[in-house]
XYZ file of C-alpha atoms in Angstrom:
168
model
C 32.970 30.538 -11.408
C 33.140 28.566 -8.817
C 30.461 26.639 -6.609
C 29.881 28.002 -3.673
C 28.884 24.901 -0.795
C 26.090 24.866 -0.103
C 25.160 26.018 -3.465
C 26.713 22.576 -4.174
C 24.744 20.564 -1.649
C 21.202 22.661 -2.379
C 22.335 21.002 -6.396
C 22.274 17.318 -4.490
C 19.415 17.405 -2.540
C 17.455 18.232 -5.516
C 19.379 15.281 -7.953
C 19.025 13.333 -4.967
C 14.999 13.959 -4.972
C 14.986 13.770 -8.615
C 16.062 9.959 -8.701
C 13.840 9.287 -5.669
C 10.793 10.473 -7.251
C 11.982 8.163 -9.973
C 12.392 5.943 -8.231
C 8.450 5.942 -7.392
C 7.692 5.706 -10.152
C 5.141 2.069 -10.966
C 4.987 0.755 -14.332
C 2.631 -2.482 -14.647
C 1.344 -2.203 -18.055
C -2.119 -1.195 -16.772
C -2.181 2.805 -16.769
C -4.908 3.619 -14.374
C -3.008 1.074 -12.012
C 0.778 2.948 -12.791
C -0.797 6.627 -11.561
C -2.091 4.848 -8.001
C 1.081 3.080 -7.576
C 2.774 6.116 -8.526
C 1.577 8.038 -6.461
C 1.152 6.044 -3.615
C 4.832 5.316 -3.702
C 5.923 9.148 -3.978
C 4.066 9.617 -0.530
C 5.029 6.400 1.229
C 8.909 7.923 -0.566
C 8.294 11.862 1.646
C 7.387 9.835 4.426
C 10.666 6.743 4.285
C 7.767 4.739 3.569
C 9.447 1.432 1.509
C 6.437 0.668 -0.500
C 7.752 -2.381 -3.305
C 5.640 -3.124 -5.813
C 5.704 -6.411 -7.993
C 2.094 -6.961 -10.496
C 2.573 -9.656 -12.662
C -0.950 -10.835 -13.477
C -2.700 -10.663 -17.243
C -5.795 -10.915 -15.351
C -6.487 -7.260 -13.823
C -9.292 -6.297 -16.764
C -11.661 -9.302 -13.841
C -12.222 -6.116 -12.259
C -14.062 -3.314 -12.786
C -11.180 -0.134 -12.911
C -13.667 1.946 -10.340
C -13.282 -1.558 -7.536
C -9.683 -1.894 -8.816
C -8.958 1.694 -7.794
C -11.159 1.870 -4.196
C -9.913 -2.082 -3.543
C -6.188 -1.093 -3.558
C -6.950 2.213 -2.685
C -8.449 1.998 0.690
C -5.618 -1.358 1.518
C -2.248 0.976 0.448
C -4.000 3.573 3.014
C -4.251 1.226 6.058
C -0.219 -0.052 5.502
C 0.225 3.322 5.256
C -0.853 4.575 8.473
C -0.004 1.875 10.087
C 3.788 2.443 8.453
C 3.608 5.862 9.908
C 3.306 4.485 13.226
C 5.613 1.652 13.008
C 8.780 3.222 15.072
C 11.474 1.692 14.044
C 12.783 2.980 10.167
C 13.818 -0.512 8.483
C 10.416 -2.145 9.377
C 8.289 1.183 7.550
C 7.833 -1.715 4.994
C 4.926 -2.220 2.698
C 5.434 -5.374 0.167
C 2.685 -5.762 -3.315
C 1.761 -8.268 -4.591
C -0.743 -8.589 -7.447
C 0.310 -12.360 -8.870
C -2.321 -14.881 -11.276
C -3.030 -17.794 -8.935
C -4.152 -20.296 -11.547
C -7.167 -18.471 -13.468
C -7.441 -16.084 -9.459
C -6.063 -13.308 -9.047
C -4.619 -12.774 -6.207
C -3.727 -9.542 -4.320
C -0.677 -9.713 -1.418
C 0.421 -6.172 0.404
C 2.708 -7.144 4.039
C 3.091 -4.296 6.583
C 4.096 -3.886 10.010
C 2.486 -2.262 12.400
C 2.843 -0.735 16.341
C 1.175 -2.121 19.066
C -2.127 -4.591 19.426
C -4.593 -5.318 16.929
C -8.156 -5.979 17.661
C -9.480 -8.402 15.020
C -13.473 -9.266 14.713
C -15.247 -10.357 12.053
C -12.436 -10.890 10.493
C -11.692 -7.193 10.076
C -9.476 -4.837 12.816
C -11.050 -2.550 14.621
C -9.378 0.439 13.675
C -7.758 2.395 16.399
C -9.124 5.755 15.909
C -10.948 7.978 17.952
C -14.226 8.770 17.103
C -14.638 4.609 15.025
C -17.979 5.380 13.810
C -17.131 7.273 10.634
C -14.150 4.764 10.848
C -13.241 1.386 9.444
C -14.595 1.507 5.892
C -12.003 0.950 3.599
C -11.766 -3.024 5.075
C -15.403 -3.281 5.026
C -15.309 -1.348 0.753
C -12.269 -4.092 0.219
C -15.175 -6.948 1.381
C -18.034 -5.431 -0.206
C -16.501 -5.249 -3.398
C -14.617 -9.071 -3.306
C -17.376 -10.435 -2.539
C -19.319 -9.048 -5.799
C -16.726 -10.485 -7.580
C -17.272 -13.862 -5.581
C -13.622 -13.490 -4.165
C -12.608 -13.917 -1.228
C -10.934 -11.539 2.177
C -7.698 -13.759 4.802
C -6.430 -11.071 7.257
C -4.251 -12.079 8.681
C -1.843 -10.838 11.966
C 1.259 -12.413 13.595
C 4.682 -11.338 15.111
C 3.746 -7.809 13.688
C 4.021 -7.925 10.492
C -0.193 -7.809 9.192
C -2.106 -9.661 5.777
C -3.258 -9.283 4.084
C -5.047 -11.399 1.269
C -7.992 -11.358 -1.605
C -8.213 -13.646 -4.539
C -10.784 -12.989 -7.043
C -11.122 -16.452 -9.069
């Protein structure tokens, strides 16, 4: 039996989606982190945002799972929101690195942003109309990192937002 062009197109699209999903699966060796990163990666794939993750640390056990999940979840949600607003498709990129820097756990997240970014007291100001109900993501990141005696560094240059976290 011959397959119609429509059926062939449908099968190709389905195979393509399966490949995209497979590409979105993240394996770090930490099950909870894999679940979080895969979930965010699939979300990004569905919105034509490229999320690249590099996890080479052996120090994730320094942080309680709930803190790690909150930290990375908030950071990635902010980056995704920013990437969704970027007009140029080639700038819809988020780069996450979690590595060892000597005895420190080092997390760096980079993403493009559009428009102006107003940073006050180390925090970018939310662009959402009801500002008093937003901006908790970064505050919770600062709070968690402070609990571990770490440092958060935020900067923006050339339309790229950088979030750096170091935990001793």
